[in-house]
Amino acid sequence: MLGNFNVRTDLALEAKEDCDAQKIPVRGVHVQEERDEEREIFTTTVKIETENGAKEMGKPVGTYITIEAPNLSIPDEGYHREISEELAHHLKSLIGEEKKSIFVVGLGNRDVTPDALGPEVIGNLHITRHVLREYGQLLLEGKEVREISSLVPGVMAQTGMETLEIIRGVIEEAQPDVMIVIDALAARSTKRLNRTIQITDAGIHPGSGVGNHRNGINRKSVGIPVIAIGVPTVVDAATIVTDTMLSLVEAMDESEHLRNLGGTLKTLNREEKYQMIREVVTPNLNTMFVTPKDIDETIKRISFTISEGINIAFA
């Protein structure tokens, strides 16, 4: 009954928190935190350096930078500008100055709002490849601008092809130096929905957070460095119910009047209670995911913030 369970999340930070909560020793993983209280921007860098660490975390080896911004879903232009600048800073550090041609791919389904982040970001980018190829840097009045090209490959239901197949074909023809891929993610915690941006050099596995695994998009599969940017827009419904039930059980344990109602539950530790509740709840909610009711406006706002970060960094 109390077997291991997998928390559905695309965030390396949450995977590390889950390992810590279960007291699982993870070697080869280093965590660094930076807190900017004045700007309310909190950055956590998780570096997975060994295959053992990658196995325990359930994430590929690489660097995962998580920007947590509590007001990211609020319409504050000044605050969003600060987030864009923070994103640009990390993109520059991961990509470096030597990469001149940037290929940006917006994953997801434009017709499904929580999954439309990638296509929406592409719609706000400053595309420069065709201009530079035609007129050169002279047209830009001395500004050093990199070649930016983009693609919205759609999903398999729309194209009948794996996203990776389409991307490989474009890379073979256009020969970019580096690729940035943008996708909506799944989170473990509701407090991180639409308030968190993850940047990683480990690539991405589209749909993994919602159990819809597609071929991985990374340096090994496409032949060039891949930087993935993602924002969690959905959370597993079973997780919400499980957390609520766990809070109820713990409240019963702490109450003198309700303590005896817990029965055998009081003999279990927190992780065992969580696993038991999860296994009861999951069969009924395993395919359901939840997104905030204001997701339409939020996606538009956050997609612009991400596109501005890329524009600041390279265009």
mmCIF file of N, CA and C in Angstrom, residues 60 107 162-172 179 181 201-206 214-227:
data_model
loop_
_atom_site.group_PDB
_atom_site.id
_atom_site.type_symbol
_atom_site.label_atom_id
_atom_site.label_comp_id
_atom_site.label_asym_id
_atom_site.label_seq_id
_atom_site.Cartn_x
_atom_site.Cartn_y
_atom_site.Cartn_z
ATOM 1 N N PRO A 60 17.412 15.139 -16.204
ATOM 2 C CA PRO A 60 18.719 14.974 -16.839
ATOM 3 C C PRO A 60 19.791 15.834 -16.174
ATOM 4 N N LEU A 107 6.780 25.590 -28.266
ATOM 5 C CA LEU A 107 6.032 24.336 -28.209
ATOM 6 C C LEU A 107 4.635 24.567 -27.656
ATOM 7 N N GLU A 162 6.104 13.989 -35.188
ATOM 8 C CA GLU A 162 6.740 14.323 -33.925
ATOM 9 C C GLU A 162 7.357 15.722 -34.032
ATOM 10 N N THR A 163 7.224 16.496 -32.963
ATOM 11 C CA THR A 163 7.824 17.831 -32.943
ATOM 12 C C THR A 163 9.313 17.762 -33.243
ATOM 13 N N LEU A 164 9.976 16.750 -32.714
ATOM 14 C CA LEU A 164 11.415 16.601 -32.929
ATOM 15 C C LEU A 164 11.753 16.447 -34.406
ATOM 16 N N GLU A 165 10.912 15.750 -35.157
ATOM 17 C CA GLU A 165 11.157 15.566 -36.589
ATOM 18 C C GLU A 165 11.150 16.908 -37.319
ATOM 19 N N ILE A 166 10.186 17.753 -36.978
ATOM 20 C CA ILE A 166 10.070 19.068 -37.623
ATOM 21 C C ILE A 166 11.267 19.937 -37.269
ATOM 22 N N ILE A 167 11.635 19.936 -35.995
ATOM 23 C CA ILE A 167 12.749 20.772 -35.541
ATOM 24 C C ILE A 167 14.059 20.337 -36.190
ATOM 25 N N ARG A 168 14.280 19.045 -36.258
ATOM 26 C CA ARG A 168 15.510 18.556 -36.899
ATOM 27 C C ARG A 168 15.617 19.019 -38.343
ATOM 28 N N GLY A 169 14.497 18.974 -39.069
ATOM 29 C CA GLY A 169 14.511 19.402 -40.462
ATOM 30 C C GLY A 169 14.876 20.865 -40.613
ATOM 31 N N VAL A 170 14.338 21.721 -39.752
ATOM 32 C CA VAL A 170 14.637 23.154 -39.817
ATOM 33 C C VAL A 170 16.093 23.414 -39.443
ATOM 34 N N ILE A 171 16.584 22.731 -38.392
ATOM 35 C CA ILE A 171 17.973 22.926 -37.967
ATOM 36 C C ILE A 171 18.946 22.504 -39.062
ATOM 37 N N GLU A 172 18.642 21.397 -39.736
ATOM 38 C CA GLU A 172 19.510 20.922 -40.813
ATOM 39 C C GLU A 172 19.608 21.948 -41.942
ATOM 40 N N MET A 179 19.560 26.710 -29.771
ATOM 41 C CA MET A 179 18.107 26.741 -29.811
ATOM 42 C C MET A 179 17.553 27.059 -28.431
ATOM 43 N N VAL A 181 13.958 26.736 -26.520
ATOM 44 C CA VAL A 181 12.637 26.118 -26.657
ATOM 45 C C VAL A 181 11.772 26.545 -25.474
ATOM 46 N N ASP A 201 19.688 24.223 -19.263
ATOM 47 C CA ASP A 201 20.482 23.852 -20.443
ATOM 48 C C ASP A 201 20.385 22.355 -20.723
ATOM 49 N N ALA A 202 19.438 21.679 -20.054
ATOM 50 C CA ALA A 202 19.284 20.231 -20.215
ATOM 51 C C ALA A 202 18.237 19.859 -21.265
ATOM 52 N N GLY A 203 17.653 20.861 -21.936
ATOM 53 C CA GLY A 203 16.616 20.568 -22.927
ATOM 54 C C GLY A 203 15.278 20.315 -22.257
ATOM 55 N N ILE A 204 14.393 19.618 -22.972
ATOM 56 C CA ILE A 204 13.031 19.445 -22.473
ATOM 57 C C ILE A 204 12.422 18.165 -23.024
ATOM 58 N N HIS A 205 11.493 17.592 -22.250
ATOM 59 C CA HIS A 205 10.696 16.452 -22.708
ATOM 60 C C HIS A 205 9.246 16.907 -22.760
ATOM 61 N N PRO A 206 8.740 17.322 -23.923
ATOM 62 C CA PRO A 206 7.384 17.871 -24.013
ATOM 63 C C PRO A 206 6.335 16.930 -23.447
ATOM 64 N N ARG A 214 6.779 12.711 -25.015
ATOM 65 C CA ARG A 214 7.216 12.805 -26.396
ATOM 66 C C ARG A 214 8.734 12.710 -26.410
ATOM 67 N N ASN A 215 9.314 12.622 -27.586
ATOM 68 C CA ASN A 215 10.763 12.533 -27.682
ATOM 69 C C ASN A 215 11.428 13.768 -27.101
ATOM 70 N N GLY A 216 12.516 13.543 -26.378
ATOM 71 C CA GLY A 216 13.230 14.647 -25.759
ATOM 72 C C GLY A 216 13.879 15.561 -26.785
ATOM 73 N N ILE A 217 13.891 16.856 -26.482
ATOM 74 C CA ILE A 217 14.541 17.853 -27.331
ATOM 75 C C ILE A 217 15.734 18.383 -26.552
ATOM 76 N N ASN A 218 16.920 17.934 -26.917
ATOM 77 C CA ASN A 218 18.133 18.323 -26.212
ATOM 78 C C ASN A 218 19.322 18.296 -27.173
ATOM 79 N N ARG A 219 20.488 18.576 -26.648
ATOM 80 C CA ARG A 219 21.673 18.657 -27.513
ATOM 81 C C ARG A 219 21.945 17.332 -28.231
ATOM 82 N N LYS A 220 21.709 16.237 -27.544
ATOM 83 C CA LYS A 220 21.971 14.936 -28.139
ATOM 84 C C LYS A 220 21.034 14.644 -29.303
ATOM 85 N N SER A 221 19.778 15.071 -29.197
ATOM 86 C CA SER A 221 18.784 14.722 -30.219
ATOM 87 C C SER A 221 18.775 15.692 -31.403
ATOM 88 N N VAL A 222 19.223 16.945 -31.211
ATOM 89 C CA VAL A 222 19.174 17.918 -32.313
ATOM 90 C C VAL A 222 20.552 18.385 -32.775
ATOM 91 N N GLY A 223 21.605 18.091 -32.004
ATOM 92 C CA GLY A 223 22.956 18.389 -32.466
ATOM 93 C C GLY A 223 23.486 19.763 -32.108
ATOM 94 N N ILE A 224 22.688 20.616 -31.465
ATOM 95 C CA ILE A 224 23.143 21.934 -31.029
ATOM 96 C C ILE A 224 22.690 22.153 -29.586
ATOM 97 N N PRO A 225 23.308 23.105 -28.863
ATOM 98 C CA PRO A 225 22.877 23.378 -27.488
ATOM 99 C C PRO A 225 21.411 23.790 -27.440
ATOM 100 N N VAL A 226 20.694 23.318 -26.416
ATOM 101 C CA VAL A 226 19.274 23.623 -26.252
ATOM 102 C C VAL A 226 19.037 24.232 -24.869
ATOM 103 N N ILE A 227 18.477 25.429 -24.852
ATOM 104 C CA ILE A 227 18.078 26.088 -23.614
ATOM 105 C C ILE A 227 16.557 26.054 -23.544
#
